[in-house]
Structures are given as structure tokens and as C-alpha cells.
């Protein structure tokens, strides 16, 4: 089996999809011959997208033994499918991550999503994403769920005993008597950072402080003004979703100015990897307070797994792809989204017995390492790849269509 991977998300660019793409390609390369078509992060991305079909033709001509093509997300699938005629008879699969299937534009759904259906199969990163595909008319026996993995090597990084001093300098307050909650990610609306600060934090014990680690936009106020005042709301919402704009940062900053939250909530911005890991290791709990946003969805919940492998107990909203990453009572706790009273009671209850919570964190780390290693994800992809390659080889040998798709498991069985 030889696989051609096509992706525009790959290191040195940083992000969850970049990491997933890197681990998938290099993991499969240990078992099969791999060919790649990867955006180099230097030249024009638009040119790369527009020339995908020509580049693929050249690669297939040069490497006639390629037996399967994998597209890393919906954007790749769309540009791969542009043009006249079918590009190849090889099986073509795409991984969908969430927004690339739920984006709330009728034109997108009618034109872009319809092209996904013409591919041979879809690999969803969570049950939630798979259900969105099925709801849009995808054939159930062509939808598979392979959960993302997490960098389990973070568990090997030692907890630095002197780091609290660094953190105190960062925050400007002593923390020896504090209980620390932390969230990590871009301030997009679905992350629920401003909701948590406004609705939950003020009613938590005053010894509890909340830290947000994630990129900030120095032009966010200007961007927010343009989007909120100069553009129609529908258009502004589509732009925010399409480009993943951290517009919730405006609401977070506004909340941070409230006197009652002084020295209780901190927006730390993007931190070096080493510091981010230490913040996770020294936090009492990782918080993922996602809210439901029309036309957007959390495809998986990688940051929750990153917290878990660092031994930090996770409390998260029980919605969308998060429920494929956080297993309630095993590597975290799931609570209803946007129900502040339940969040408040659960946080107080968990923090009331910190030794027990720490024991849970250690057990959760082991569970996550066992069930979410990158090798586990690679095994899932290889299983799907081999079934398609076997079917393709059978059809080529017999000259007939065969007996239909070899994969008969329901999507729930592939998780």
C-alpha cells in the first residue's frame, strides 16, 4: 500500500491540525510507503490550492504504485474536486474536523459539502462530526470515526518546583493560597471564555483564580469595530467563523475590567511551550467551558487531552466533539454547557478535596496515555486505508465493481 497525503496544515506552522497531520503522515510511514504534497508555508497558499490537481496528476504519473489518496481537511477536498472530470480512479478519503462540515452558509453547504459526498470516504475526528455528516446525507457506510491523538511525551516533562515563583511574577499576586483554573486556546466564541468569566467566576470562592493561555490580537478592538458596526451581522459572523477570529477576546477584556474580578482573572496571551506545560502541571483544574454557537462546533477537544497527560483534572462542557476526548469519570468530568449553577457546584465540590482530585488527575493521565496515543490514531487510519486499498485491488483484479464497500461497521464502532 502506498499513500499520497495532501495537506496545507503541517509544521513548522503551529496548531492542532498541523500536529495531527504530522503524526498521521509519519505514523503511516512506519508501515507503508508515503508520498506527500504539503504546503511549504512560504509560497502563496492560494497558488498551492489552485494547482493541487495538476500536482497530483504529476505525482501519480511519476509514482504509479500509489494506491490511495488522503486529504487532510475539507479545504483540500474542495480544491481537489474542482475542475472537470474525475481526477483519478484511486480511492480518495478526506478527514473532516468540524467547521469544515457545519459552516453556516447555504452556498457552502450546497457547493462545497456536496463535493465531499463524491469522495470515497470521510474520516471524522469525533462522533459529533460524523453525525453532522450523516445529517447532511452522507452514506453511513462511508463515514468513519478515528479520534485524534495527543502528544503523550508531555507526560515525561518534569513539574518544576520553582515555577510558581515565575507564575507569581506573571500574575502579580501570591498564589500559595490560591486554587488555579486554566483554559488554553484561541478566544473564539465557542470556547466560552467570556461566558465563564462573566457567569461562573464571580460566584466561585474568592481563593479561585482563572488563567487563559492563548494568542491575542493587538488589533482586536479595530477588528471588532469593523465587524460589529460596519458589516451586516450575517456577513460578519461568517467572516469570524471562516477565519477563526478570536472575537471573544473583546468580551474577555471587558470582563477583566470589572472591579470584582481584579486579580482573579488573567489573560496571559500566548506562552512558550515550556511555560504552558508548567502552567498546566501547576493548575488545580483545566476548564473547557464551551458554549453552543450556531454554525460552529468543537471538532474534538485536543487541549483537554493535553491537560490530562500533564496530570491536570479536566472539567468540560458535554457538547460536540469534546465528548469524544473527555470520558466522564475516566479522564475528566463532563457538565452541561451554559448551566452556571451546575458548573459552580461541581467546581466547588471537586476543589473541596484536593488530594482526591490530584489522585484522579494521575489516573486520568494514565487513561489518556493508554487510549489517546498518536499510535492509536494511526492504527485507526491504517485500518480504514487497508480496507479501501483491498477493495480497490479486488476491483482491479476482477474488473468488476465487487460486492460494495468492505467496511460495514457503523460509525459508532470506529471510535
XYZ file of C-alpha atoms in Angstrom:
415
model
C 0.000 0.000 0.000
C 1.319 3.441 -0.987
C -0.491 6.531 0.275
C -0.418 10.086 -1.047
C -1.108 12.655 1.695
C -2.205 16.159 0.685
C -2.276 18.864 3.363
C -1.849 22.594 3.913
C -1.576 22.146 7.700
C 1.892 21.000 8.668
C 4.881 22.103 10.786
C 6.639 24.465 11.154
C 3.201 26.076 11.300
C 1.793 25.508 14.802
C -1.655 24.183 15.670
C -3.714 21.110 16.491
C -4.399 20.211 12.868
C -0.717 20.688 11.991
C 0.293 18.299 14.760
C -2.346 15.768 13.749
C -1.202 15.895 10.132
C 2.452 15.452 11.121
C 1.761 12.483 13.401
C -0.530 10.815 10.861
C 1.879 11.068 7.945
C 4.927 9.987 9.916
C 2.999 7.258 11.703
C 1.699 5.728 8.482
C 5.229 5.996 7.007
C 6.371 3.372 9.523
C 4.069 0.828 7.896
C 3.629 1.913 4.279
C 5.377 3.904 1.598
C 4.230 7.513 1.837
C 4.130 10.324 -0.723
C 3.282 13.888 0.256
C 2.005 17.098 -1.252
C 2.436 19.670 1.536
C 2.081 23.433 1.544
C 5.504 24.848 2.473
C 4.230 27.858 4.499
C 6.383 30.189 2.371
C 4.886 30.441 -1.093
C 1.363 31.550 -1.990
C -1.268 29.398 -0.315
C -3.782 30.356 -2.994
C -1.418 29.183 -5.735
C -0.875 25.925 -3.865
C -4.608 25.318 -3.646
C -5.275 26.184 -7.272
C -2.531 23.884 -8.574
C -3.374 20.810 -6.486
C -4.945 18.867 -9.348
C -2.005 19.498 -11.671
C 0.472 18.497 -8.967
C -1.470 15.336 -8.166
C -1.512 14.276 -11.805
C 2.256 14.682 -11.946
C 2.764 12.696 -8.746
C 0.500 9.859 -9.896
C 2.293 9.665 -13.230
C 5.668 9.545 -11.504
C 4.511 7.053 -8.852
C 2.094 4.587 -10.465
C 2.014 2.344 -7.372
C 0.157 4.911 -5.243
C -2.970 3.101 -4.094
C -4.852 5.708 -2.015
C -5.105 9.491 -1.591
C -5.809 11.194 1.727
C -6.875 14.852 2.033
C -6.286 16.393 5.446
C -9.359 18.636 5.624
C -12.362 19.993 3.776
C -10.422 22.784 2.099
C -8.122 20.239 0.467
C -11.135 18.183 -0.586
C -12.808 21.164 -2.222
C -9.825 22.199 -4.331
C -9.005 18.574 -5.145
C -12.521 18.221 -6.545
C -12.513 21.440 -8.589
C -12.341 21.168 -12.355
C -13.863 18.960 -14.978
C -13.851 15.209 -14.900
C -12.693 12.749 -12.283
C -9.029 13.198 -11.405
C -8.314 9.548 -10.582
C -9.954 6.184 -10.042
C -7.940 5.646 -6.869
C -9.875 5.736 -3.569
C -9.842 9.262 -2.130
C -10.564 9.906 1.562
C -10.864 13.171 3.498
C -10.612 13.941 7.207
C -13.254 16.396 8.435
C -12.638 18.264 11.688
C -15.891 20.086 12.452
C -16.210 23.563 10.987
C -15.463 22.222 7.503
C -18.802 20.407 7.616
C -21.019 22.739 9.723
C -20.034 26.129 8.270
C -23.382 28.009 8.175
C -23.569 29.174 4.595
C -26.158 27.810 2.200
C -23.747 28.322 -0.678
C -21.013 26.450 1.223
C -23.355 23.604 2.069
C -24.734 23.346 -1.457
C -21.440 23.604 -3.363
C -18.590 22.657 -1.043
C -20.153 19.961 1.121
C -21.717 18.353 -1.943
C -18.200 17.767 -3.298
C -17.232 15.885 -0.116
C -20.023 13.410 -0.801
C -18.426 12.463 -4.114
C -15.281 11.220 -2.403
C -14.922 7.567 -1.491
C -14.952 8.056 2.256
C -14.921 10.527 5.139
C -12.917 10.137 8.342
C -14.410 12.239 11.140
C -12.320 13.184 14.171
C -15.270 12.653 16.518
C -18.728 11.131 16.723
C -20.177 14.651 16.690
C -18.544 15.440 13.348
C -19.665 12.071 11.965
C -23.256 12.791 12.983
C -23.120 16.131 11.169
C -22.027 14.283 8.024
C -24.829 11.745 8.308
C -27.348 14.544 8.865
C -26.264 16.078 5.549
C -26.916 12.917 3.589
C -23.508 11.224 3.595
C -23.716 7.462 3.170
C -23.356 5.969 6.631
C -21.103 3.132 5.457
C -18.630 5.671 4.074
C -18.261 7.644 7.315
C -15.669 6.515 9.861
C -14.612 7.921 13.210
C -10.943 7.944 14.133
C -10.240 10.022 17.206
C -7.264 12.348 17.247
C -4.315 11.586 19.482
C -2.255 13.685 21.851
C 1.453 14.199 22.428
C 1.912 11.800 25.332
C 5.584 12.808 25.634
C 4.375 15.839 27.602
C 3.778 13.438 30.483
C 7.557 12.906 30.678
C 8.266 16.594 31.334
C 9.075 17.177 34.992
C 7.000 19.529 37.120
C 9.351 22.369 38.075
C 9.069 23.138 41.812
C 10.246 26.727 41.379
C 7.805 27.597 38.580
C 5.173 29.037 40.988
C 7.569 31.942 41.570
C 7.619 32.601 37.826
C 3.840 32.397 37.749
C 3.545 34.842 40.655
C 5.651 37.358 38.752
C 3.421 36.834 35.708
C 0.221 37.437 37.697
C 1.479 39.966 40.221
C -0.139 38.107 43.137
C 0.923 35.387 45.606
C -0.582 32.021 44.668
C 0.340 29.758 47.598
C -3.218 30.054 48.957
C -4.951 30.060 45.554
C -6.743 27.380 43.585
C -5.878 27.738 39.910
C -8.205 27.078 36.984
C -6.772 27.345 33.480
C -8.075 27.329 29.896
C -5.998 27.149 26.722
C -6.963 28.189 23.206
C -7.938 30.952 20.830
C -10.705 33.229 22.077
C -13.281 32.129 19.551
C -16.867 32.346 20.761
C -17.460 28.621 21.060
C -14.674 28.302 23.662
C -16.901 30.102 26.169
C -14.125 32.025 27.927
C -16.137 35.216 28.381
C -19.201 33.211 29.448
C -17.157 31.531 32.192
C -15.631 34.796 33.393
C -18.974 36.602 33.485
C -21.318 33.852 34.682
C -19.252 31.422 36.755
C -16.093 33.008 38.134
C -17.797 35.821 40.142
C -19.762 33.182 42.101
C -16.784 30.938 42.844
C -14.844 31.121 46.081
C -12.503 34.120 46.108
C -9.490 31.831 46.514
C -10.081 30.578 42.940
C -8.263 32.350 40.100
C -8.738 31.779 36.386
C -5.997 31.901 33.741
C -6.435 31.951 29.959
C -3.464 30.971 27.801
C -3.825 31.694 24.097
C -2.902 34.043 21.282
C -4.061 37.649 21.448
C -4.773 40.033 18.602
C -3.321 43.537 19.086
C -5.833 44.858 16.531
C -8.833 43.097 18.053
C -10.652 46.317 19.015
C -10.353 47.721 15.483
C -11.317 44.355 14.002
C -14.283 44.101 16.345
C -15.470 47.607 15.446
C -15.365 46.833 11.720
C -17.164 43.527 12.136
C -19.774 44.732 14.600
C -20.535 48.171 13.189
C -19.585 48.377 9.512
C -20.694 44.979 8.201
C -24.069 43.229 8.207
C -24.254 40.796 11.135
C -24.680 37.746 8.915
C -21.598 38.602 6.872
C -19.589 39.468 9.982
C -20.488 36.140 11.614
C -19.428 34.205 8.511
C -16.087 36.029 8.365
C -15.474 35.353 12.066
C -16.128 31.628 11.612
C -14.291 31.273 8.305
C -11.073 32.855 9.575
C -11.352 31.634 13.155
C -11.161 35.174 14.537
C -10.768 35.372 18.308
C -13.504 37.946 18.626
C -14.433 36.719 22.122
C -11.244 38.414 23.314
C -13.185 41.696 23.286
C -15.685 40.342 25.793
C -12.906 38.812 27.890
C -11.049 42.128 28.052
C -14.246 43.937 29.018
C -14.872 41.416 31.798
C -11.320 41.768 33.104
C -12.009 45.467 33.769
C -14.713 44.647 36.326
C -13.581 45.562 39.878
C -14.895 42.292 41.340
C -12.622 40.291 39.013
C -9.485 42.283 39.792
C -6.635 39.833 40.481
C -8.966 36.877 39.867
C -8.919 36.508 36.065
C -5.840 36.820 33.847
C -5.372 36.738 30.083
C -1.755 35.589 29.740
C -1.613 35.570 25.952
C 0.434 33.066 24.026
C 3.131 31.429 26.174
C 6.270 29.480 25.273
C 5.548 25.758 25.123
C 7.647 25.067 28.219
C 5.742 27.651 30.279
C 2.361 26.469 29.012
C 3.167 22.914 30.110
C 4.257 24.119 33.550
C 1.082 26.192 33.926
C -0.952 23.069 33.182
C 1.042 20.970 35.631
C 0.646 23.516 38.443
C -3.057 24.197 37.847
C -5.655 22.556 40.075
C -8.044 22.059 37.180
C -8.332 22.571 33.436
C -11.572 24.239 32.315
C -13.178 23.831 28.884
C -16.431 25.846 29.175
C -17.553 25.622 25.555
C -20.900 27.067 24.534
C -23.022 26.308 21.505
C -22.573 28.728 18.617
C -24.748 28.427 15.512
C -22.705 27.191 12.581
C -19.638 26.356 14.649
C -18.572 23.270 16.573
C -15.693 21.881 18.595
C -14.489 19.080 16.346
C -12.619 17.204 19.041
C -11.049 18.738 22.151
C -7.294 18.234 21.916
C -6.467 20.802 24.615
C -8.379 18.727 27.167
C -6.163 15.744 26.375
C -3.043 17.906 26.632
C -4.116 18.934 30.120
C -4.891 15.360 31.042
C -1.489 13.960 30.020
C 0.047 16.595 32.288
C -1.942 15.215 35.204
C -4.394 18.127 35.381
C -8.031 17.147 36.045
C -10.386 18.378 33.312
C -13.905 19.753 33.607
C -15.590 20.380 30.263
C -18.900 21.090 28.549
C -20.654 17.926 27.439
C -21.170 19.012 23.838
C -19.928 18.251 20.325
C -16.532 16.654 19.802
C -15.463 17.261 23.394
C -17.380 14.132 24.395
C -15.058 12.092 22.166
C -11.990 13.411 24.004
C -13.219 13.648 27.594
C -14.646 10.439 29.045
C -16.697 11.377 32.084
C -15.167 9.977 35.255
C -12.180 8.487 33.426
C -10.027 11.337 32.157
C -12.237 14.261 33.103
C -15.674 15.445 34.135
C -18.464 16.479 31.755
C -21.081 19.036 32.791
C -23.974 20.679 30.908
C -22.921 23.608 28.747
C -24.017 27.099 29.842
C -25.506 25.886 33.132
C -23.638 28.119 35.553
C -25.158 26.682 38.738
C -24.005 23.164 37.858
C -20.542 24.432 36.910
C -20.224 26.334 40.179
C -21.370 23.431 42.343
C -19.169 20.896 40.526
C -16.036 23.049 40.724
C -16.552 23.718 44.426
C -17.174 20.024 45.107
C -14.066 18.895 43.223
C -11.786 21.508 44.774
C -13.065 20.741 48.265
C -10.976 17.545 48.284
C -7.744 18.429 46.521
C -5.874 15.204 47.447
C -8.643 13.147 45.847
C -8.666 15.456 42.829
C -4.910 15.032 42.442
C -5.305 11.247 42.607
C -7.925 11.492 39.887
C -5.520 13.585 37.784
C -2.870 10.883 37.961
C -5.363 8.160 36.997
C -6.733 10.321 34.189
C -3.218 10.809 32.834
C -2.700 7.058 32.586
C -6.089 6.586 30.918
C -5.346 9.267 28.329
C -1.874 7.918 27.576
C -3.308 4.435 27.062
C -6.272 5.445 24.905
C -5.167 8.563 23.008
C -1.572 7.971 21.946
C -0.828 9.017 18.372
C -0.118 5.367 17.550
C -3.747 4.590 18.401
C -4.908 7.192 15.887
C -2.516 5.895 13.215
C -3.813 2.354 13.727
C -7.357 3.620 13.118
C -6.386 5.313 9.863
C -4.426 2.282 8.676
C -7.441 0.064 9.284
C -9.601 2.261 7.051
C -6.863 2.708 4.427
C -6.250 -1.038 4.122
C -9.924 -1.796 3.636
C -10.162 0.698 0.787
C -6.921 -0.486 -0.787
C -8.037 -4.098 -0.525
C -11.351 -3.249 -2.146
C -9.610 -1.285 -4.905
C -7.164 -4.122 -5.580
C -10.047 -6.603 -5.699
C -11.981 -4.493 -8.163
C -8.883 -4.049 -10.355
C -8.246 -7.792 -10.373
C -11.799 -8.875 -11.130
C -12.599 -5.995 -13.438
C -15.945 -5.629 -11.696
C -17.473 -3.450 -9.031
C -17.142 -6.067 -6.325
C -19.747 -6.517 -3.630
C -19.875 -2.920 -2.426
C -17.963 -1.280 0.406
C -15.997 -3.710 2.558
C -16.455 -1.555 5.642
C -19.739 -2.491 7.239
C -19.241 -1.253 10.805
C -21.465 1.562 11.938
C -19.646 4.826 12.579
C -20.026 4.289 16.349
C -17.878 1.175 16.135
C -14.884 3.031 14.706
C -14.425 5.382 17.639
